Coordinates of C-alpha atoms in Angstrom, one line a residue:
M1 CA 2.3 -4.2 -43.6
K2 CA 6.0 -5.0 -42.7
V3 CA 8.4 -2.2 -43.9
L4 CA 12.1 -2.5 -43.7
F5 CA 13.7 1.0 -43.5
V6 CA 17.2 1.2 -44.8
H7 CA 19.6 4.1 -43.9
E8 CA 23.4 4.7 -43.7
R9 CA 23.2 5.8 -40.1
F10 CA 21.7 4.8 -36.8
G11 CA 20.5 7.7 -34.5
A12 CA 19.9 11.4 -34.7
F13 CA 22.1 13.5 -37.0
A14 CA 20.2 15.7 -39.5
G15 CA 17.0 16.0 -41.5
A16 CA 17.2 12.6 -43.2
E17 CA 17.5 10.8 -39.9
A18 CA 14.7 12.9 -38.2
N19 CA 12.4 12.1 -41.1
A20 CA 13.1 8.4 -41.2
Q21 CA 12.5 8.0 -37.5
A22 CA 9.4 10.2 -37.4
V23 CA 7.8 8.3 -40.3
A24 CA 8.7 4.8 -38.9
L25 CA 7.2 5.9 -35.5
E26 CA 3.9 7.0 -37.1
F27 CA 3.8 3.8 -39.2
R28 CA 4.2 1.7 -36.0
R29 CA 1.5 3.8 -34.3
R30 CA -0.8 2.9 -37.2
G31 CA -0.2 -0.8 -36.6
H32 CA 2.5 -1.6 -39.2
E33 CA 5.7 -3.4 -38.3
V34 CA 8.9 -1.5 -39.0
G35 CA 12.5 -2.8 -39.1
L36 CA 15.8 -1.1 -39.8
L37 CA 18.9 -2.1 -41.8
H38 CA 21.5 0.5 -40.9
G39 CA 25.1 1.6 -40.9
P40 CA 27.1 3.0 -38.0
G41 CA 25.6 4.7 -35.0
T42 CA 25.7 8.5 -34.5
G43 CA 25.9 8.3 -30.7
R44 CA 22.8 10.6 -30.5
G45 CA 19.3 9.5 -29.7
E46 CA 20.0 5.8 -30.4
A47 CA 17.8 4.6 -27.6
A48 CA 14.8 6.2 -29.2
W49 CA 15.7 4.5 -32.5
R50 CA 15.8 1.1 -30.8
Q51 CA 12.4 1.7 -29.3
T52 CA 11.0 2.7 -32.7
F53 CA 12.0 -0.3 -34.8
S54 CA 11.0 -3.8 -33.9
G55 CA 14.1 -5.3 -35.6
C56 CA 17.5 -3.5 -36.0
Y57 CA 20.1 -5.0 -38.2
E58 CA 23.6 -3.4 -38.4
L59 CA 25.2 -4.0 -41.8
A60 CA 28.6 -4.6 -40.3
V61 CA 27.1 -7.5 -38.4
T62 CA 24.2 -8.7 -40.4
P63 CA 24.5 -8.9 -44.2
A64 CA 21.6 -7.4 -46.2
A65 CA 20.4 -10.9 -47.4
E66 CA 20.3 -12.2 -43.9
A67 CA 18.4 -9.2 -42.7
L68 CA 15.8 -9.7 -45.4
A69 CA 15.5 -13.3 -44.5
Q70 CA 15.1 -12.6 -40.7
F71 CA 12.7 -9.6 -41.0
N72 CA 10.9 -10.8 -44.1
P73 CA 9.4 -7.4 -45.1
D74 CA 6.6 -6.8 -47.5
L75 CA 8.3 -3.6 -48.8
I76 CA 11.7 -2.0 -48.6
Y77 CA 12.0 1.8 -47.9
V78 CA 15.5 3.1 -48.7
H79 CA 16.8 6.4 -47.4
N80 CA 20.5 7.3 -47.9
L81 CA 22.6 4.3 -48.9
P82 CA 25.9 4.7 -50.8
D83 CA 26.8 0.9 -50.5
L84 CA 26.0 -0.4 -54.1
E85 CA 26.6 -4.0 -53.1
V86 CA 23.9 -3.7 -50.5
L87 CA 21.7 -1.8 -52.9
E88 CA 22.0 -4.6 -55.5
T89 CA 21.0 -7.2 -52.9
L90 CA 17.9 -5.2 -51.9
L91 CA 16.8 -4.5 -55.4
G92 CA 17.4 -8.2 -56.3
S93 CA 14.9 -9.4 -53.8
D94 CA 11.2 -9.9 -54.8
R95 CA 9.9 -7.1 -52.7
P96 CA 8.8 -3.7 -53.9
A97 CA 11.4 -1.0 -53.2
V98 CA 10.9 2.7 -52.7
R99 CA 13.8 5.3 -52.4
M100 CA 13.5 8.6 -50.5
V101 CA 16.0 10.9 -52.2
H102 CA 17.0 13.3 -49.4
D103 CA 19.9 15.1 -51.0
H104 CA 22.1 15.4 -54.2
A105 CA 24.5 12.6 -53.4
L106 CA 22.8 10.3 -55.8
Y107 CA 23.7 12.2 -58.9
C108 CA 26.6 14.5 -57.8
M109 CA 30.0 13.2 -57.3
R110 CA 30.7 15.5 -54.4
G111 CA 27.1 15.5 -53.3
Y112 CA 26.7 19.3 -53.0
K113 CA 25.7 20.4 -56.5
Y114 CA 27.8 23.6 -56.2
N115 CA 31.3 24.5 -57.1
V116 CA 33.7 23.9 -54.2
F117 CA 35.6 27.2 -55.0
T118 CA 33.0 29.7 -56.2
R119 CA 30.0 28.0 -54.5
R120 CA 28.1 28.7 -57.7
I121 CA 25.1 26.2 -57.9
C122 CA 25.4 23.6 -60.6
T123 CA 22.4 22.8 -62.8
R124 CA 24.0 20.2 -65.1
A125 CA 23.3 16.4 -65.1
I126 CA 26.1 14.1 -64.3
S127 CA 28.6 14.0 -67.2
P128 CA 32.3 14.1 -68.0
H129 CA 32.1 17.8 -67.1
C130 CA 32.0 16.6 -63.5
L131 CA 35.6 15.5 -64.0
I132 CA 37.0 18.3 -66.1
P133 CA 36.7 21.2 -65.1
C134 CA 34.7 20.5 -62.0
G135 CA 37.2 18.0 -60.5
G136 CA 34.4 16.0 -58.8
F137 CA 36.7 12.9 -58.7
L138 CA 38.3 14.4 -55.5
K139 CA 36.4 15.3 -52.4
R140 CA 37.3 16.1 -48.8
N141 CA 38.0 13.0 -46.6
R142 CA 36.4 13.4 -43.2
E143 CA 37.3 10.0 -42.0
G144 CA 40.9 10.9 -41.0
G145 CA 44.2 10.2 -42.7
F146 CA 44.7 11.7 -46.2
P147 CA 42.7 14.9 -46.5
V148 CA 41.0 14.1 -49.8
S149 CA 39.5 10.9 -51.2
W150 CA 38.8 9.5 -54.7
V151 CA 35.3 9.5 -56.2
S152 CA 34.8 7.0 -59.1
Y153 CA 32.8 8.5 -62.0
S154 CA 31.9 4.9 -63.3
R155 CA 30.7 3.9 -59.9
K156 CA 28.5 7.0 -59.6
R157 CA 27.0 6.1 -63.0
K158 CA 26.3 2.6 -61.8
E159 CA 24.7 4.0 -58.7
I160 CA 22.3 6.0 -60.9
R161 CA 21.5 2.9 -63.0
L162 CA 20.8 0.9 -59.9
N163 CA 18.5 3.5 -58.5
Q164 CA 16.6 3.6 -61.8
R165 CA 15.3 0.2 -60.8
F166 CA 13.3 1.4 -57.8
Q167 CA 9.6 1.2 -58.4
C168 CA 9.3 4.7 -57.0
L169 CA 11.6 7.6 -55.9
V170 CA 10.1 10.1 -53.4
V171 CA 11.4 13.6 -53.4
A172 CA 10.4 16.8 -51.5
T173 CA 10.1 19.4 -54.3
D174 CA 9.7 20.0 -58.0
Y175 CA 13.3 21.3 -57.8
R176 CA 14.5 17.7 -56.8
K177 CA 12.2 16.1 -59.4
D178 CA 13.8 18.2 -62.2
D179 CA 17.2 17.1 -61.1
L180 CA 16.2 13.4 -61.3
L181 CA 14.6 13.9 -64.7
R182 CA 17.8 15.6 -65.9
N183 CA 19.7 12.5 -64.9
G184 CA 17.6 10.0 -66.8
F185 CA 14.9 8.9 -64.3
R186 CA 11.4 8.5 -65.6
P187 CA 8.6 11.0 -64.8
G188 CA 6.2 8.3 -63.7
Q189 CA 8.8 6.9 -61.4
I190 CA 9.0 10.1 -59.2
E191 CA 6.5 11.3 -56.6
I192 CA 6.6 14.5 -54.6
H193 CA 5.9 14.2 -50.9
A194 CA 7.4 17.0 -48.8
P195 CA 9.0 15.5 -45.7
V196 CA 7.0 17.5 -43.2
P197 CA 8.1 17.4 -39.6
P198 CA 5.6 15.9 -37.1
R199 CA 3.4 18.3 -35.3
A200 CA 3.5 17.8 -31.6
D201 CA 0.9 19.4 -29.2
E202 CA -0.1 22.9 -30.4
A203 CA 3.1 24.9 -30.1
A204 CA 2.9 28.2 -28.2
P205 CA 3.6 31.1 -30.6
S206 CA 6.8 33.1 -30.2
T207 CA 6.6 36.1 -27.8
F208 CA 8.8 38.2 -30.2
G209 CA 10.5 39.4 -27.1
P210 CA 12.7 42.4 -26.7
R211 CA 15.9 40.3 -27.0
N212 CA 15.6 40.4 -30.8
L213 CA 16.6 36.8 -30.8
I214 CA 17.7 35.4 -34.2
L215 CA 17.8 31.6 -34.4
Y216 CA 19.7 29.3 -36.7
A217 CA 19.3 25.5 -36.5
G218 CA 21.2 23.1 -38.8
Q219 CA 24.5 21.5 -39.6
M220 CA 27.7 23.6 -39.5
T221 CA 28.9 22.7 -42.9
R222 CA 30.2 25.1 -45.6
G223 CA 27.1 24.6 -47.8
K224 CA 24.9 25.7 -45.0
G225 CA 26.3 29.3 -45.4
V226 CA 26.7 30.1 -41.7
D227 CA 29.8 32.1 -42.6
V228 CA 27.9 34.2 -45.1
F229 CA 25.1 34.6 -42.5
L230 CA 27.6 35.9 -40.0
E231 CA 28.9 38.4 -42.5
A232 CA 25.3 39.6 -43.0
L233 CA 24.8 39.9 -39.2
A234 CA 27.8 42.1 -39.0
Q235 CA 25.8 44.6 -41.1
V236 CA 22.8 44.7 -38.8
N237 CA 22.5 48.0 -36.9
L238 CA 20.1 47.1 -34.2
P239 CA 20.8 45.3 -30.9
F240 CA 20.2 41.6 -31.3
E241 CA 21.1 38.1 -29.9
C242 CA 21.8 35.2 -32.2
H243 CA 21.9 31.5 -31.2
L244 CA 23.2 28.9 -33.6
F245 CA 22.3 25.3 -32.9
G246 CA 24.1 22.5 -34.6
D247 CA 27.5 20.9 -35.1
G248 CA 29.8 20.1 -38.0
H249 CA 33.3 20.4 -39.5
Y250 CA 32.8 24.2 -40.2
R251 CA 31.9 25.2 -36.7
N252 CA 35.4 26.1 -35.6
H253 CA 35.9 28.3 -38.7
C254 CA 32.6 30.1 -38.1
E255 CA 33.4 30.7 -34.4
Q256 CA 36.7 32.3 -35.4
L257 CA 35.0 34.4 -38.1
S258 CA 32.4 35.6 -35.5
E259 CA 35.3 36.8 -33.3
R260 CA 36.9 38.6 -36.3
L261 CA 33.6 40.3 -37.1
G262 CA 33.2 41.6 -33.6
L263 CA 30.1 39.4 -33.0
A264 CA 31.4 37.4 -30.0
D265 CA 29.2 39.2 -27.6
K266 CA 26.0 38.8 -29.7
V267 CA 26.4 35.3 -31.2
R268 CA 26.4 32.0 -29.3
F269 CA 27.3 28.7 -30.7
R270 CA 25.1 26.2 -28.8
G271 CA 26.0 22.9 -30.6
F272 CA 23.5 20.0 -30.7
V273 CA 20.7 20.2 -28.2
P274 CA 17.6 18.1 -27.5
Q275 CA 14.5 19.1 -29.4
A276 CA 12.7 20.3 -26.3
E277 CA 15.4 22.9 -25.6
L278 CA 15.2 24.1 -29.2
Q279 CA 11.5 24.5 -28.9
Q280 CA 11.9 26.8 -26.0
Q281 CA 14.2 29.0 -28.1
Y282 CA 11.7 29.2 -30.9
Q283 CA 9.1 30.5 -28.4
D284 CA 11.2 33.7 -27.7
C285 CA 12.8 34.4 -31.1
S286 CA 11.8 37.1 -33.6
V287 CA 13.2 35.6 -36.8
A288 CA 14.7 32.3 -38.0
V289 CA 17.2 32.0 -40.7
V290 CA 18.0 29.3 -43.4
S291 CA 21.3 30.5 -44.7
S292 CA 22.1 27.6 -47.1
V293 CA 24.1 28.6 -50.2
W294 CA 24.1 25.1 -51.5
P295 CA 20.9 24.1 -53.4
E296 CA 18.9 23.0 -50.4
P297 CA 16.8 20.0 -51.3
F298 CA 13.9 21.3 -49.1
G299 CA 14.9 23.0 -45.9
A300 CA 12.4 21.5 -43.5
V301 CA 13.9 23.5 -40.6
G302 CA 12.0 26.5 -42.0
L303 CA 8.7 24.7 -41.5
E304 CA 9.7 24.1 -37.8
A305 CA 10.0 27.8 -37.4
M306 CA 6.6 28.4 -39.0
R307 CA 5.0 26.2 -36.4
Y308 CA 5.9 28.8 -33.8
R309 CA 4.6 31.6 -36.1
V310 CA 8.1 32.9 -36.6
P311 CA 9.0 34.5 -40.0
V312 CA 12.0 33.1 -42.0
V313 CA 14.7 34.8 -43.9
A314 CA 16.6 32.6 -46.4
F315 CA 18.7 32.7 -49.5
D316 CA 17.0 31.6 -52.8
A317 CA 18.9 28.3 -53.1
G318 CA 17.3 25.0 -54.3
G319 CA 13.8 24.1 -53.2
I320 CA 13.4 26.7 -50.4
K321 CA 11.2 28.9 -52.7
E322 CA 8.6 26.2 -52.8
W323 CA 7.6 26.9 -49.2
L324 CA 9.1 30.4 -48.5
I325 CA 7.0 33.0 -50.3
D326 CA 8.8 36.3 -50.4
G327 CA 6.9 39.0 -48.4
F328 CA 4.3 36.5 -47.2
N329 CA 5.8 34.2 -44.6
G330 CA 9.3 35.7 -44.6
Y331 CA 11.8 37.0 -47.1
L332 CA 13.6 35.1 -49.9
V333 CA 16.9 36.9 -50.5
P334 CA 18.9 36.7 -53.7
W335 CA 21.7 34.1 -53.4
M336 CA 24.7 35.3 -51.4
D337 CA 23.4 38.8 -51.1
R338 CA 24.7 39.6 -47.6
R339 CA 23.6 43.2 -47.6
Q340 CA 20.0 42.3 -48.5
F341 CA 19.9 39.6 -45.9
A342 CA 20.9 42.1 -43.3
V343 CA 18.3 44.5 -44.5
R344 CA 15.6 41.9 -44.2
L345 CA 16.7 40.8 -40.8
E346 CA 16.8 44.4 -39.5
A347 CA 13.3 45.2 -40.9
L348 CA 11.8 42.3 -39.0
L349 CA 13.6 43.2 -35.8
R350 CA 12.4 46.8 -36.1
D351 CA 8.8 46.1 -37.1
K352 CA 7.5 43.4 -34.7
T353 CA 3.9 43.9 -36.0
R354 CA 5.0 43.0 -39.5
A355 CA 7.1 40.1 -38.2
R356 CA 4.0 38.7 -36.3
Q357 CA 1.9 39.0 -39.4
L358 CA 4.4 37.1 -41.6
G359 CA 4.6 34.5 -38.9
E360 CA 0.9 34.1 -38.8
N361 CA 0.9 33.7 -42.6
G362 CA 3.5 31.0 -42.3
F363 CA 1.5 29.1 -39.7
R364 CA -1.6 29.1 -41.8
L365 CA 0.4 27.9 -44.9
L366 CA 1.9 25.1 -42.7
R367 CA -1.5 24.0 -41.5
E368 CA -3.0 24.1 -45.0
R369 CA -0.2 22.6 -47.1
Y370 CA 2.3 20.8 -44.8
D371 CA 0.5 18.4 -42.5
F372 CA 2.5 15.5 -41.1
S373 CA -0.5 13.1 -40.8
K374 CA -1.4 13.8 -44.5
Y375 CA 2.2 13.2 -45.5
V376 CA 2.2 9.8 -43.9
D377 CA -1.2 9.1 -45.4
E378 CA 0.4 9.7 -48.9
L379 CA 3.3 7.4 -48.2
E380 CA 1.0 4.7 -46.8
R381 CA -1.2 4.8 -50.0
L382 CA 1.9 4.7 -52.2
F383 CA 3.2 1.6 -50.3
E384 CA -0.2 -0.1 -50.5
R385 CA -0.5 0.6 -54.2
L386 CA 2.9 -0.9 -54.8
L387 CA 2.0 -4.0 -52.8
G388 CA -1.3 -4.2 -54.6

């Protein structure tokens, strides 16, 4: 089968990009041909992407219709794609089309599903309430120039109508499915397939060494709650080290906050690092954190920690509770409760036997429920069913 992947970026960036490349690589290994219609490059890992896809078509150079004619796919697999004109072209072809809904951008004008001022999580469907009082028609402009940009409510409604034309939408959790149902999508149109990270060779379990290493891996954005996590760390009364891996617009703010909280000698901001280096850190850490305060669509980084038999501490936000079972493979902390987050971290650092047991539980859960090969099997069957 020939599958044309479609994504707004080209290269490594975050979870959506990691998932798209991993699935494409596995499809290719299974004998399928995979192409990519994409937006601008990220400057990270682009060589690996070129090796994965047999045909790469940049939208700025090759229009969608021309890419379809050149690659001639059997099926179109769309990831993130905010360009409605391209979306119309793809949905107007005679190929089956599947959409992987990675985040909230499809049905939230700002894309975060939480209040920009209070950070309180939103549970509404898109409606005029998004304009007044939410003010969703304005969002931060990260492209330079004027600091805010305009978001069109009518265009967002059009985007939802266009996406309702997909034969199937793939989501990671029941939490995401409920969001789509709330916004008018049909139950039979939505399938849940958790985007499991690929399992490399059997990972060596963490040593739970005396460093008391706490590890965060993810983007440095406000919704990821790194600032809230740092405020919790300041309340931990045991010696520890903390390494934070990832970049983003909020990194500078968090570095300054770390200084003000007196954590500069304990916390290191490592930025973006290759996966191999991150794996080495997992093999010596005692606990991994998912500090998201926005409604995390899935939080696959937690599964990565479970592979190394490391327990996870996270806020109860979005779909995280569908894989993090409180007291079984880590701790699920009430949303924004810094004190409780600190208590849970300290408990795992103090009791390494308990931490190892939770880590083992997480590893078993990962093996039983979240297997990459089975995940790709499910996608493969879905595509074949649509083609049939």
